[in-house]
Tab-separated table of N, CA and C in Angstrom:
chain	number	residue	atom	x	y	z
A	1	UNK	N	-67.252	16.094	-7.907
A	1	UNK	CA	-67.966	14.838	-8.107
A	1	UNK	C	-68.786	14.913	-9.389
A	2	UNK	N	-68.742	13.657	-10.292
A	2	UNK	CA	-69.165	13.956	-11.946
A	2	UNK	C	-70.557	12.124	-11.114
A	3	UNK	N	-71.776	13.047	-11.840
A	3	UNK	CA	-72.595	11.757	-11.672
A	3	UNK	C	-73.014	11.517	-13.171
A	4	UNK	N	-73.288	10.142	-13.783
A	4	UNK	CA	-73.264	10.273	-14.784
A	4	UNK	C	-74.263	9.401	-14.975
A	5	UNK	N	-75.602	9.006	-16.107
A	5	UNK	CA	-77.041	8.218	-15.977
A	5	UNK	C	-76.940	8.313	-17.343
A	6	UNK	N	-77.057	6.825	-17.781
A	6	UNK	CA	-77.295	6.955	-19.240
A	6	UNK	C	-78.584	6.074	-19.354
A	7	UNK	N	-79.344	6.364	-20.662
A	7	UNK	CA	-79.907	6.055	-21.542
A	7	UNK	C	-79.894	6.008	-22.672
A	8	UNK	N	-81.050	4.940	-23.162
A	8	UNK	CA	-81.372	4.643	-24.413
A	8	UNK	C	-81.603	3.252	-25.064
A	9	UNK	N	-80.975	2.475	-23.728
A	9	UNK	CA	-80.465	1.085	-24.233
A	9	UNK	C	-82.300	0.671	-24.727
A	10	UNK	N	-81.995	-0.829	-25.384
A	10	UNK	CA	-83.294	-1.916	-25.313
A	10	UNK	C	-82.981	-3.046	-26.295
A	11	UNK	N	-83.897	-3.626	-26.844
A	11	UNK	CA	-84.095	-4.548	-27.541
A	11	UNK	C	-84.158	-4.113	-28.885
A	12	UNK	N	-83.548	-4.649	-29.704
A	12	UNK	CA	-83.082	-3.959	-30.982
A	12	UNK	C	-83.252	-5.440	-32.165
A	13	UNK	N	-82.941	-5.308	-33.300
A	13	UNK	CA	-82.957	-6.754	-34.211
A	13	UNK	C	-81.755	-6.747	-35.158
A	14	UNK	N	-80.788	-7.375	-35.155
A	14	UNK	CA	-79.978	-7.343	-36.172
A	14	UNK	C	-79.772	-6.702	-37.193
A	15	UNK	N	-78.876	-5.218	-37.215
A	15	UNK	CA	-79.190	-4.270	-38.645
A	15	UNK	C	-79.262	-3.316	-38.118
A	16	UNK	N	-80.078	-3.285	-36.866
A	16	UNK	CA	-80.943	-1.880	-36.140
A	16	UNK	C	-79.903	-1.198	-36.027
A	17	UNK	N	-80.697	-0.294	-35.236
A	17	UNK	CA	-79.852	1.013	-35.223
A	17	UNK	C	-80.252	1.783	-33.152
A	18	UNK	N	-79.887	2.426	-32.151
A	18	UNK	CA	-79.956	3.119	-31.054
A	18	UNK	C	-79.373	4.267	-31.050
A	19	UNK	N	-79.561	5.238	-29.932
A	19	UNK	CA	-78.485	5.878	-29.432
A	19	UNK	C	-78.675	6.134	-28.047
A	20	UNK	N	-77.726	5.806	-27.651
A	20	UNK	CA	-77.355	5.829	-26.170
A	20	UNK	C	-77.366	7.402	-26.023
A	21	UNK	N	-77.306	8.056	-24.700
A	21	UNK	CA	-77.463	8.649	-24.153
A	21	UNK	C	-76.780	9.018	-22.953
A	22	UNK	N	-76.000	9.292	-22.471
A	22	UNK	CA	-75.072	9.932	-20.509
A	22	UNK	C	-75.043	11.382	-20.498
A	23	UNK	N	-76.257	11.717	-19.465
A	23	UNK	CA	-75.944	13.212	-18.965
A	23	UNK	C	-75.673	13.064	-17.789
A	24	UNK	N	-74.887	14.074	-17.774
A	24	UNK	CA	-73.411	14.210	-16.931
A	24	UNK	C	-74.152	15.727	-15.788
A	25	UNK	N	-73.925	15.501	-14.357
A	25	UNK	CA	-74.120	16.302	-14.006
A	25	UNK	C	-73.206	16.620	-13.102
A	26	UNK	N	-72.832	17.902	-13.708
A	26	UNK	CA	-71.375	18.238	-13.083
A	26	UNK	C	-71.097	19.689	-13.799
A	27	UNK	N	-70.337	20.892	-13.122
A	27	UNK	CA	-70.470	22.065	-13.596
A	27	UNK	C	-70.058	22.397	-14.388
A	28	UNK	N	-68.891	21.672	-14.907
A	28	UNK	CA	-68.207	21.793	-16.674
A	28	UNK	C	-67.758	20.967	-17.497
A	29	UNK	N	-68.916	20.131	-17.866
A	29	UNK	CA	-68.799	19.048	-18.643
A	29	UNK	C	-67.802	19.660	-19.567
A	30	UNK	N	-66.822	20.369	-20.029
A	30	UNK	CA	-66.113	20.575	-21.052
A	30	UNK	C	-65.053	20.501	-20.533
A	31	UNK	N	-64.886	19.958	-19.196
A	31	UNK	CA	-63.377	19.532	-18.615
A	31	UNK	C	-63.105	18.580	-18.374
A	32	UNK	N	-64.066	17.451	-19.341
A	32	UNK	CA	-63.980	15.673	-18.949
A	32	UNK	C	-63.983	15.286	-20.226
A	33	UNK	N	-63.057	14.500	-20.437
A	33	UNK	CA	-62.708	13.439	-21.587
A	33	UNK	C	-64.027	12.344	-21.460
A	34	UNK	N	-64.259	11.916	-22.613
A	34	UNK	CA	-65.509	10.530	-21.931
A	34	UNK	C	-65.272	9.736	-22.852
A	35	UNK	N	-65.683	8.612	-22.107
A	35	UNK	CA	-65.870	7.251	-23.018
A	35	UNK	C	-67.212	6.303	-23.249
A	36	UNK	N	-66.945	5.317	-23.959
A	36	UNK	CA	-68.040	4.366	-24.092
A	36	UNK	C	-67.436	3.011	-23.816
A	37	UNK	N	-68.053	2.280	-22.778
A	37	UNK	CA	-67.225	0.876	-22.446
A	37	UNK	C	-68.614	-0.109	-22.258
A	38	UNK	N	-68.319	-1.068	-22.675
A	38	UNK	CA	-69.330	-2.268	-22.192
A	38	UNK	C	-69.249	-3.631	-21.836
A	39	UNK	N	-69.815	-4.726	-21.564
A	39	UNK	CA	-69.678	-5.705	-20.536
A	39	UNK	C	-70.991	-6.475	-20.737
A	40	UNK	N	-70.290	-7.796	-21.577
A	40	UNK	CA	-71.024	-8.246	-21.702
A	40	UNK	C	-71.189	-9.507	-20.834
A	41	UNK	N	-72.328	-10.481	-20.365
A	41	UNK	CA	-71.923	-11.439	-19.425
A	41	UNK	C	-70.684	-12.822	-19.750
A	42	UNK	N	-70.018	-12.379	-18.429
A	42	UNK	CA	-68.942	-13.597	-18.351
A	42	UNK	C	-67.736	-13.172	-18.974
A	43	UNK	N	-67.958	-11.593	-19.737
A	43	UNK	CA	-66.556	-11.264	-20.039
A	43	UNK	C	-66.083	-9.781	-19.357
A	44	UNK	N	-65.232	-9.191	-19.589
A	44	UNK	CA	-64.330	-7.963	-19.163
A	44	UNK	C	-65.102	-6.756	-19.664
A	45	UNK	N	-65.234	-5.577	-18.715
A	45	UNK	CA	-65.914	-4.362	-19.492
A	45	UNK	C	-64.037	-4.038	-20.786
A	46	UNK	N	-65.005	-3.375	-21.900
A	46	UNK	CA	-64.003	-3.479	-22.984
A	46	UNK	C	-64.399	-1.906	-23.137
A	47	UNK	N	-63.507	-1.542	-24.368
A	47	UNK	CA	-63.500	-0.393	-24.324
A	47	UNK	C	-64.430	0.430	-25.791
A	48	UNK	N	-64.981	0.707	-26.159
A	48	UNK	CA	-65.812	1.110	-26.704
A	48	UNK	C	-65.253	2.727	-27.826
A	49	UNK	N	-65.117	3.540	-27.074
A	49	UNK	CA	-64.819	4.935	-28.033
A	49	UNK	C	-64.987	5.662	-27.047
A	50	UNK	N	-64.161	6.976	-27.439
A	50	UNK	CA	-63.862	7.864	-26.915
A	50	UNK	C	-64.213	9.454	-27.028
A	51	UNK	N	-63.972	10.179	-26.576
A	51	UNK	CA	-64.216	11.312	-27.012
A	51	UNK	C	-63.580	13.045	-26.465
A	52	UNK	N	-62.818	13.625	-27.072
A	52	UNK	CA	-61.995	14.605	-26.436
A	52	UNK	C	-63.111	15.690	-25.610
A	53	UNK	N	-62.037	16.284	-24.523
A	53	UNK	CA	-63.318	17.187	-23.761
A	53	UNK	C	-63.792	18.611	-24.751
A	54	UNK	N	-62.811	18.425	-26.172
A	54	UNK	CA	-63.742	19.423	-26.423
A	54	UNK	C	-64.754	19.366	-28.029
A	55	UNK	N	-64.365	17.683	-27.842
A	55	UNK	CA	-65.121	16.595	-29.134
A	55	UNK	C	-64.448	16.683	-30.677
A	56	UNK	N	-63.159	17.342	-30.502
A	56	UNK	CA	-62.428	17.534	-31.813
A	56	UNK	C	-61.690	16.112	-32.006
A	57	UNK	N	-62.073	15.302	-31.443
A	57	UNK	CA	-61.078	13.919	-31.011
A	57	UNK	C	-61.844	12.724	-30.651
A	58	UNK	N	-62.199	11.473	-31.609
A	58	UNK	CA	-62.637	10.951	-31.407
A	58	UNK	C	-61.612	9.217	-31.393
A	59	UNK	N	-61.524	8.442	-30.845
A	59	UNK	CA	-61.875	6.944	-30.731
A	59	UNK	C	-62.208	6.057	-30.802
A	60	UNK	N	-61.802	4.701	-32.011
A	60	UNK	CA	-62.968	4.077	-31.205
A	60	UNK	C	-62.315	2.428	-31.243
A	61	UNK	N	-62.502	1.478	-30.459
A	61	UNK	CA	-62.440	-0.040	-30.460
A	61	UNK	C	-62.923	-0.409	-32.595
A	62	UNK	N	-61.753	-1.181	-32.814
A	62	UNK	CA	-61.908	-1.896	-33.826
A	62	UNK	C	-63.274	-2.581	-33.858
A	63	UNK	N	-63.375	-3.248	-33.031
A	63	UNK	CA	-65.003	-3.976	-33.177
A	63	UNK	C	-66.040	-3.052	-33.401
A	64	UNK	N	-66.207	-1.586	-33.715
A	64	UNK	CA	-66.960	-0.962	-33.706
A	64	UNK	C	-66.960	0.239	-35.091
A	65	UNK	N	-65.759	0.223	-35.320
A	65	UNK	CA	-65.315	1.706	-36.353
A	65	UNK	C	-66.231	1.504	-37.403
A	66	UNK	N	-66.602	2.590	-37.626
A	66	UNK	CA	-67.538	2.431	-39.514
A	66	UNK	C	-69.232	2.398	-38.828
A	67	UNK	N	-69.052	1.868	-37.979
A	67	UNK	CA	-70.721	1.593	-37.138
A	67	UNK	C	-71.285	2.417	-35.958
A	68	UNK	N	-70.402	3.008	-35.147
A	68	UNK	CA	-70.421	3.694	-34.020
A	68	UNK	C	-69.929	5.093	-34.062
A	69	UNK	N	-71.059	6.107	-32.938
A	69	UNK	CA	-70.550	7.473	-33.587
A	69	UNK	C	-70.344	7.922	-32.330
A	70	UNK	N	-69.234	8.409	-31.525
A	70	UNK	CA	-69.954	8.808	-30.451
A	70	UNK	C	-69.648	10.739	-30.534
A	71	UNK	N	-70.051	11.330	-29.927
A	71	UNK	CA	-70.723	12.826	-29.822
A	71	UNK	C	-70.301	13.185	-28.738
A	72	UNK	N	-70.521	14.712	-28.477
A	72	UNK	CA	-71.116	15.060	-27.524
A	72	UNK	C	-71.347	16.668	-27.422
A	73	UNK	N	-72.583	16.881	-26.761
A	73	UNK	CA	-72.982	18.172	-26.578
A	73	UNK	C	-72.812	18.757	-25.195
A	74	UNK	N	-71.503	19.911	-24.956
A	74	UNK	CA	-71.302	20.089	-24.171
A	74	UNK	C	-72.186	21.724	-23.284
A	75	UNK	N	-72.864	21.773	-24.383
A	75	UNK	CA	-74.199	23.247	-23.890
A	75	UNK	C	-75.413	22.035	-23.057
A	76	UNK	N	-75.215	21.048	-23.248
A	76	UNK	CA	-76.002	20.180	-22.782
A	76	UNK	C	-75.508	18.941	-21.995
A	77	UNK	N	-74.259	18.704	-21.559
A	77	UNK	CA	-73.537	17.936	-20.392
A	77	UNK	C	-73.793	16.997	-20.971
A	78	UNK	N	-73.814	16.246	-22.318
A	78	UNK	CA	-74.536	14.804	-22.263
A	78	UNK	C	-73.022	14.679	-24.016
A	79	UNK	N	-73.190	13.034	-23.840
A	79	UNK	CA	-72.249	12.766	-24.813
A	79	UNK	C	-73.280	11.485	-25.215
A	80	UNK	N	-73.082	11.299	-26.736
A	80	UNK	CA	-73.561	10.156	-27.163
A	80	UNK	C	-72.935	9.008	-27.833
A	81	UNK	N	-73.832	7.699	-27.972
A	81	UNK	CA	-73.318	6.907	-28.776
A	81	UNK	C	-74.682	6.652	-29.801
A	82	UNK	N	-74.279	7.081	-31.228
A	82	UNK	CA	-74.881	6.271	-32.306
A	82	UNK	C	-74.437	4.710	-32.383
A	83	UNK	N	-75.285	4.101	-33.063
A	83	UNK	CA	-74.847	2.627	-32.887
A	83	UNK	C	-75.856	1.914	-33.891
A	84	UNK	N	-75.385	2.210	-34.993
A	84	UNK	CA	-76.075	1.495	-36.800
A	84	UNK	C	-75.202	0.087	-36.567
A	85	UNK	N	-75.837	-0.717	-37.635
A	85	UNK	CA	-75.815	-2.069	-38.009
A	85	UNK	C	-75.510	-2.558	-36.923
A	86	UNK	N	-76.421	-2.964	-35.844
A	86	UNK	CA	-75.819	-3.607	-34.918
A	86	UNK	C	-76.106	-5.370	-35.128
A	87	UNK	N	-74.770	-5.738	-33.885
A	87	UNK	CA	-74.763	-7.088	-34.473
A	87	UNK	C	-75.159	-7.888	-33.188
A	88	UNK	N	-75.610	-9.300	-32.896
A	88	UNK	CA	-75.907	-9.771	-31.757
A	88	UNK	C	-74.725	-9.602	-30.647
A	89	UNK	N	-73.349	-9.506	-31.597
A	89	UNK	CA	-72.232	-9.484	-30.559
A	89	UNK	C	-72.076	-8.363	-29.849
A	90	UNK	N	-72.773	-7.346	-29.765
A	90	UNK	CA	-72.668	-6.023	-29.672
A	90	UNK	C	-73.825	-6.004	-28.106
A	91	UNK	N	-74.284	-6.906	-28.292
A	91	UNK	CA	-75.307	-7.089	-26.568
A	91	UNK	C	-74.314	-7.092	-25.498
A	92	UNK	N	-74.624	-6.020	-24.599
A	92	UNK	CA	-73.908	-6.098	-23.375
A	92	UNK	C	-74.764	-4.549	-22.422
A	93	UNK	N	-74.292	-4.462	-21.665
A	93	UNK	CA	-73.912	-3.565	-20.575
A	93	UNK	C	-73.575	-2.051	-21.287
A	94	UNK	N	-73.835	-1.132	-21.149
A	94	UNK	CA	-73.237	-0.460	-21.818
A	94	UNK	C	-72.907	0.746	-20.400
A	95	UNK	N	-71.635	1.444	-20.408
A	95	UNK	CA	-71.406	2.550	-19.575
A	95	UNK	C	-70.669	3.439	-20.158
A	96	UNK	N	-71.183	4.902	-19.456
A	96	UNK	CA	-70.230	6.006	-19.848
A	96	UNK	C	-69.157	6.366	-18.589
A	97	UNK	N	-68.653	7.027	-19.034
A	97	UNK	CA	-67.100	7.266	-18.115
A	97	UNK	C	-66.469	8.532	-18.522
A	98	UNK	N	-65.808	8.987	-17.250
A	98	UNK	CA	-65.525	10.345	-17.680
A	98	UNK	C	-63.885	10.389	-17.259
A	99	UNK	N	-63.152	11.227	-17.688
A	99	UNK	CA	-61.721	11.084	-17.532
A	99	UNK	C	-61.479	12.740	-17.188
A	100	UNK	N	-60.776	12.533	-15.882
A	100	UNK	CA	-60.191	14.180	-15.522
A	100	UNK	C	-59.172	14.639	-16.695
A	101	UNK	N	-58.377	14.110	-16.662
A	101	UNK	CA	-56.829	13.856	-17.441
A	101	UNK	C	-56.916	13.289	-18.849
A	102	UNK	N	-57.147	12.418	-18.383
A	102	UNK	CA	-56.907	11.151	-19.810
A	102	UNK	C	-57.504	11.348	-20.459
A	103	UNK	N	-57.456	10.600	-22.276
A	103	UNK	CA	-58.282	9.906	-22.976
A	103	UNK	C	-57.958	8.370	-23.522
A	104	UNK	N	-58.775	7.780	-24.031
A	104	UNK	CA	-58.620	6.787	-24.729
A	104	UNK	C	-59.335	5.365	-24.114
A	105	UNK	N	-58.183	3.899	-24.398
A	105	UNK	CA	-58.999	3.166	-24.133
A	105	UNK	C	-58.493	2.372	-22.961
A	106	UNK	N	-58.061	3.102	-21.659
A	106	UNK	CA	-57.861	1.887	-20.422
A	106	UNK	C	-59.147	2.834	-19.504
A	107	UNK	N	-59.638	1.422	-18.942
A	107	UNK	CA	-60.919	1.923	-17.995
A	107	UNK	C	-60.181	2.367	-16.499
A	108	UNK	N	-58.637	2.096	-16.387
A	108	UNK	CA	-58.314	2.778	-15.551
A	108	UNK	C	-57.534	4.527	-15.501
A	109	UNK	N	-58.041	4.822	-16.549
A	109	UNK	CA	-57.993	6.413	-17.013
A	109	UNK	C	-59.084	7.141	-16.559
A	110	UNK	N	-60.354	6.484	-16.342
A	110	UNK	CA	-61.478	7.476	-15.997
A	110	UNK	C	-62.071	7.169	-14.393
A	111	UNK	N	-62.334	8.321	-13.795
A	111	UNK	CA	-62.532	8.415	-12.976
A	111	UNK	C	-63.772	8.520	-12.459
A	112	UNK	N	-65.036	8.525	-13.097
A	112	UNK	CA	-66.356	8.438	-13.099
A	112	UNK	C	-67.006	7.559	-14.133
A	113	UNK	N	-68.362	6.768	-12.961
A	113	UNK	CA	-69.008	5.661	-14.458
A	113	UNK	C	-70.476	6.150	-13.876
A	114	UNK	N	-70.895	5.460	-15.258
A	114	UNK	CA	-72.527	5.612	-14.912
A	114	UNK	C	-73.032	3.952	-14.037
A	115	UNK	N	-73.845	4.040	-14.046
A	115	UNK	CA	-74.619	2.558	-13.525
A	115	UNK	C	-75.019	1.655	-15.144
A	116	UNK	N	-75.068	2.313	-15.925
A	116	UNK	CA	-75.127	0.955	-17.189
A	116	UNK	C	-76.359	0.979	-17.557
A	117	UNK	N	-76.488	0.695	-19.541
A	117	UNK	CA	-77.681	0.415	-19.812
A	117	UNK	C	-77.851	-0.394	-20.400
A	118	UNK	N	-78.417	-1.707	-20.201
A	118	UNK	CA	-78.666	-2.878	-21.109
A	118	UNK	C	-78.918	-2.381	-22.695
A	119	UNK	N	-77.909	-3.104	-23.734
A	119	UNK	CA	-78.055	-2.998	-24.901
A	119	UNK	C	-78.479	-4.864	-25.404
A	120	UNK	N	-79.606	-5.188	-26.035
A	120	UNK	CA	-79.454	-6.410	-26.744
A	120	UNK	C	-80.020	-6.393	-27.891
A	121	UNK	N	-79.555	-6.995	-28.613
A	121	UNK	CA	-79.702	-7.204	-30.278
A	121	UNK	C	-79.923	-8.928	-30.640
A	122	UNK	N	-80.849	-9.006	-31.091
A	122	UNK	CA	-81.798	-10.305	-31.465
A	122	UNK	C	-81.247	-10.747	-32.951
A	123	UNK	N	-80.688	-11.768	-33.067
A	123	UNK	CA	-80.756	-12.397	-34.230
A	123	UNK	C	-81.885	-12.624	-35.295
């Protein structure tokens, strides 16, 4: 069983900059692929970026490349998302996800989510 709690989200202003946060508690975070997916209201969780279990391999959704970094430190169970120039469209839900097997971008590849952290960005 992988439990996963992220942080970092909040209120941000057009331009800004965050970084999310999911530590993963589980005995070998270096045997889970992870992702970044989010959900914004009234639409579909989408897929965000990715990240190999041993971070040599990264991912990411077109709506995001050039702007989004995601990481992860596996001496420390936690994977991140950088997230420069953000744009109002970029407000949503944000979750991490972990993949036994898989990588990439179907949310039916991973087998663990977090509960979500509000991301919004102010015009």
């Amino acid at each position: 069983q992988v439990q996963l709690v992220e942080s970092g989200g909040g209120l941000v202003q057009a331009g800004g900059s965050l970084r999310l946060s999911c530590a993963a508690s589980v005995r070998t975070f270096s045997n889970y692929n992870m992702g970044w997916f989010r959900q914004a209201p009234g639409k579909e969780r989408e897929f965000v970026a990715a990240i190999s279990k041993s971070g040599s391999g990264t991912y990411y959704a077109d709506s995001v490349k050039g702007r989004f970094t995601i990481s992860r430190d596996n001496a420390k169970n936690t994977v991140y998302l950088q997230m420069n120039s953000l744009k109002p469209e970029d407000t949503a839900v944000y979750y991490c996800a972990a993949s036994t097997y898989y990588s990439g971008n179907l949310k039916s590849h991973y087998n663990y989510w977090g509960q979500g952290t509000q991301v919004t960005v102010s015009s």
